[in-house]
Amino acid sequence: SYNIDFLTGIPIELLLLPGIQFSQCCEPILTKQKAAKTPQELMRSRFSAYAVNNFQYVIDTYALEVRKQHNIK
């Protein structure tokens, strides 16, 4: 079964790099089983968070300065 991007209706697996499954790429980062090691992994995980409606992850990964500026906890 696929995880569907709620914005586009496209399976998330098709939005990732070819040959990489959501469960191998971004899901462990979104579930905090591992941290993003590169800016590319972070941005891919943030995109995936939008796609699976996990906005808290997006907020949690804002830079501290941005969170303070916008009064986000």
CSV table of C-alpha atoms in Angstrom, one decimal:
chain,number,residue,atom,x,y,z
A,1,SER,CA,0.0,0.0,0.0
A,2,TYR,CA,1.1,3.6,-0.7
A,3,ASN,CA,1.2,6.6,1.5
A,4,ILE,CA,-0.7,9.2,-0.5
A,5,ASP,CA,0.3,12.9,-0.7
A,6,PHE,CA,-2.8,14.7,0.5
A,7,LEU,CA,-2.1,17.7,-1.7
A,8,THR,CA,-1.6,15.9,-5.0
A,9,GLY,CA,-3.1,12.5,-4.5
A,10,ILE,CA,0.2,11.0,-5.8
A,11,PRO,CA,1.8,8.2,-3.9
A,12,ILE,CA,4.7,9.6,-1.9
A,13,GLU,CA,7.0,6.9,-3.2
A,14,LEU,CA,6.7,8.4,-6.7
A,15,LEU,CA,7.7,11.8,-5.4
A,16,LEU,CA,10.9,10.5,-3.9
A,17,LEU,CA,14.1,9.5,-5.6
A,18,PRO,CA,13.7,6.5,-7.9
A,19,GLY,CA,14.2,3.2,-6.1
A,20,ILE,CA,13.9,4.7,-2.6
A,21,GLN,CA,10.9,3.7,-0.5
A,22,PHE,CA,9.3,6.1,2.0
A,23,SER,CA,9.9,3.6,4.8
A,24,GLN,CA,13.6,3.7,4.0
A,25,CYS,CA,14.0,7.4,3.3
A,26,CYS,CA,11.9,9.7,5.2
A,27,GLU,CA,9.6,7.7,7.5
A,28,PRO,CA,12.4,6.9,10.0
A,29,ILE,CA,13.3,10.7,10.2
A,30,LEU,CA,9.6,11.7,10.6
A,31,THR,CA,9.1,9.2,13.4
A,32,LYS,CA,12.4,10.3,15.0
A,33,GLN,CA,14.0,6.9,14.7
A,34,LYS,CA,17.0,8.7,13.1
A,35,ALA,CA,18.0,12.3,12.3
A,36,ALA,CA,18.5,13.8,8.9
A,37,LYS,CA,22.2,13.8,8.2
A,38,THR,CA,22.3,16.2,5.3
A,39,PRO,CA,20.3,19.3,4.2
A,40,GLN,CA,18.9,17.3,1.3
A,41,GLU,CA,17.6,14.6,3.7
A,42,LEU,CA,16.1,17.3,5.9
A,43,MET,CA,14.3,19.0,3.0
A,44,ARG,CA,13.1,15.7,1.6
A,45,SER,CA,11.8,14.7,5.1
A,46,ARG,CA,10.1,18.1,5.4
A,47,PHE,CA,8.4,17.7,2.0
A,48,SER,CA,7.3,14.2,3.0
A,49,ALA,CA,5.9,15.6,6.3
A,50,TYR,CA,3.7,18.0,4.3
A,51,ALA,CA,2.7,15.1,2.1
A,52,VAL,CA,1.6,12.9,5.0
A,53,ASN,CA,0.0,15.8,6.9
A,54,ASN,CA,2.6,15.8,9.7
A,55,PHE,CA,2.8,19.6,10.1
A,56,GLN,CA,4.2,19.3,13.6
A,57,TYR,CA,7.4,17.9,12.2
A,58,VAL,CA,7.7,20.8,9.8
A,59,ILE,CA,7.3,23.2,12.8
A,60,ASP,CA,9.8,21.2,14.9
A,61,THR,CA,12.4,21.5,12.2
A,62,TYR,CA,12.2,25.3,11.7
A,63,ALA,CA,15.4,27.1,12.7
A,64,LEU,CA,15.3,28.2,16.3
A,65,GLU,CA,15.6,31.9,15.2
A,66,VAL,CA,12.6,31.5,13.0
A,67,ARG,CA,10.5,29.9,15.7
A,68,LYS,CA,11.4,32.7,18.1
A,69,GLN,CA,10.7,35.4,15.5
A,70,HIS,CA,7.2,34.0,14.9
A,71,ASN,CA,6.6,33.0,18.5
A,72,ILE,CA,6.3,29.3,17.6
A,73,LYS,CA,6.8,26.8,20.4
